[in-house]
């Protein structure tokens, strides 16, 4: 049985996916991300690079969220993505 905390986390993830799909529609996202430029994609959608990276993974454009950190050549982005990935998979 899920605890209230687990239920809250699951609900929050579901809400985040819905909002992400609304802010970054799949078709448009794929078109903008075709060059694998996460920073350009994030600027286009007015989101953080971290949010754009998560969206890219959700729709199957990358296999691993760490791929984006390598593509971006950003140490701070890599650290943030690793932290997000750890949080997302810790529950």
Short mmCIF file of C-alpha atoms in Angstrom, two decimals:
data_model
loop_
_atom_site.label_atom_id
_atom_site.label_comp_id
_atom_site.label_asym_id
_atom_site.label_seq_id
_atom_site.Cartn_x
_atom_site.Cartn_y
_atom_site.Cartn_z
CA UNK A 1 0.00 0.00 0.00
CA UNK A 2 1.27 3.48 -0.84
CA UNK A 3 1.78 5.99 1.91
CA UNK A 4 0.35 9.49 1.65
CA UNK A 5 3.85 10.74 0.78
CA UNK A 6 4.22 8.19 -2.04
CA UNK A 7 0.77 9.07 -3.34
CA UNK A 8 1.65 12.77 -3.29
CA UNK A 9 4.88 12.11 -5.20
CA UNK A 10 3.04 10.02 -7.79
CA UNK A 11 0.38 12.70 -8.22
CA UNK A 12 3.02 15.40 -8.56
CA UNK A 13 4.85 13.41 -11.24
CA UNK A 14 1.62 12.93 -13.17
CA UNK A 15 0.82 16.64 -12.95
CA UNK A 16 4.36 17.52 -14.06
CA UNK A 17 3.98 15.28 -17.13
CA UNK A 18 0.69 16.92 -18.07
CA UNK A 19 2.10 20.42 -17.66
CA UNK A 20 5.24 19.44 -19.57
CA UNK A 21 3.16 18.12 -22.47
CA UNK A 22 1.12 21.32 -22.47
CA UNK A 23 4.15 23.64 -22.39
CA UNK A 24 6.27 21.55 -24.74
CA UNK A 25 3.99 19.73 -27.23
CA UNK A 26 5.62 16.59 -28.61
CA UNK A 27 5.53 17.49 -32.31
CA UNK A 28 6.93 20.98 -31.87
CA UNK A 29 9.44 19.73 -29.30
CA UNK A 30 10.78 17.08 -31.70
CA UNK A 31 11.17 19.70 -34.42
CA UNK A 32 13.07 22.14 -32.21
CA UNK A 33 15.18 19.45 -30.50
CA UNK A 34 16.24 17.79 -33.78
CA UNK A 35 19.75 19.24 -33.44
CA UNK A 36 19.98 18.01 -29.83
CA UNK A 37 20.56 21.52 -28.55
CA UNK A 38 18.94 21.43 -25.14
CA UNK A 39 19.66 25.07 -24.38
CA UNK A 40 18.08 26.29 -27.63
CA UNK A 41 15.08 24.04 -27.01
CA UNK A 42 14.67 25.34 -23.46
CA UNK A 43 14.88 28.96 -24.65
CA UNK A 44 12.30 28.33 -27.37
CA UNK A 45 9.80 26.92 -24.88
CA UNK A 46 10.81 29.36 -22.13
CA UNK A 47 11.62 26.52 -19.74
CA UNK A 48 14.71 25.42 -17.89
CA UNK A 49 17.20 23.13 -19.64
CA UNK A 50 16.42 20.57 -16.93
CA UNK A 51 12.70 20.61 -17.81
CA UNK A 52 13.50 20.30 -21.51
CA UNK A 53 15.84 17.38 -20.80
CA UNK A 54 13.18 15.56 -18.83
CA UNK A 55 10.68 16.14 -21.65
CA UNK A 56 13.18 14.80 -24.20
CA UNK A 57 13.51 11.64 -22.15
CA UNK A 58 9.74 11.32 -21.64
CA UNK A 59 9.06 11.31 -25.38
CA UNK A 60 11.96 9.01 -26.20
CA UNK A 61 14.37 11.42 -27.87
CA UNK A 62 17.11 10.44 -25.47
CA UNK A 63 17.57 7.19 -23.59
CA UNK A 64 19.24 8.60 -20.55
CA UNK A 65 18.87 12.04 -19.05
CA UNK A 66 22.67 12.20 -18.64
CA UNK A 67 23.04 12.27 -22.45
CA UNK A 68 21.73 15.83 -22.43
CA UNK A 69 24.29 16.92 -19.86
CA UNK A 70 27.03 15.62 -22.14
CA UNK A 71 25.50 17.36 -25.16
CA UNK A 72 25.15 20.65 -23.31
CA UNK A 73 28.75 20.75 -22.07
CA UNK A 74 27.44 22.35 -18.90
CA UNK A 75 28.76 21.17 -15.57
CA UNK A 76 25.95 22.85 -13.65
CA UNK A 77 23.33 21.33 -15.94
CA UNK A 78 24.88 17.90 -15.52
CA UNK A 79 24.82 18.23 -11.74
CA UNK A 80 21.19 19.38 -11.77
CA UNK A 81 20.13 16.57 -14.10
CA UNK A 82 21.85 13.94 -12.00
CA UNK A 83 20.08 15.30 -8.92
CA UNK A 84 16.70 15.32 -10.71
CA UNK A 85 17.28 11.80 -12.03
CA UNK A 86 18.18 10.59 -8.54
CA UNK A 87 15.07 12.17 -7.01
CA UNK A 88 12.78 10.84 -9.74
CA UNK A 89 13.99 7.29 -9.30
CA UNK A 90 14.33 7.21 -5.53
CA UNK A 91 10.66 6.46 -4.90
#
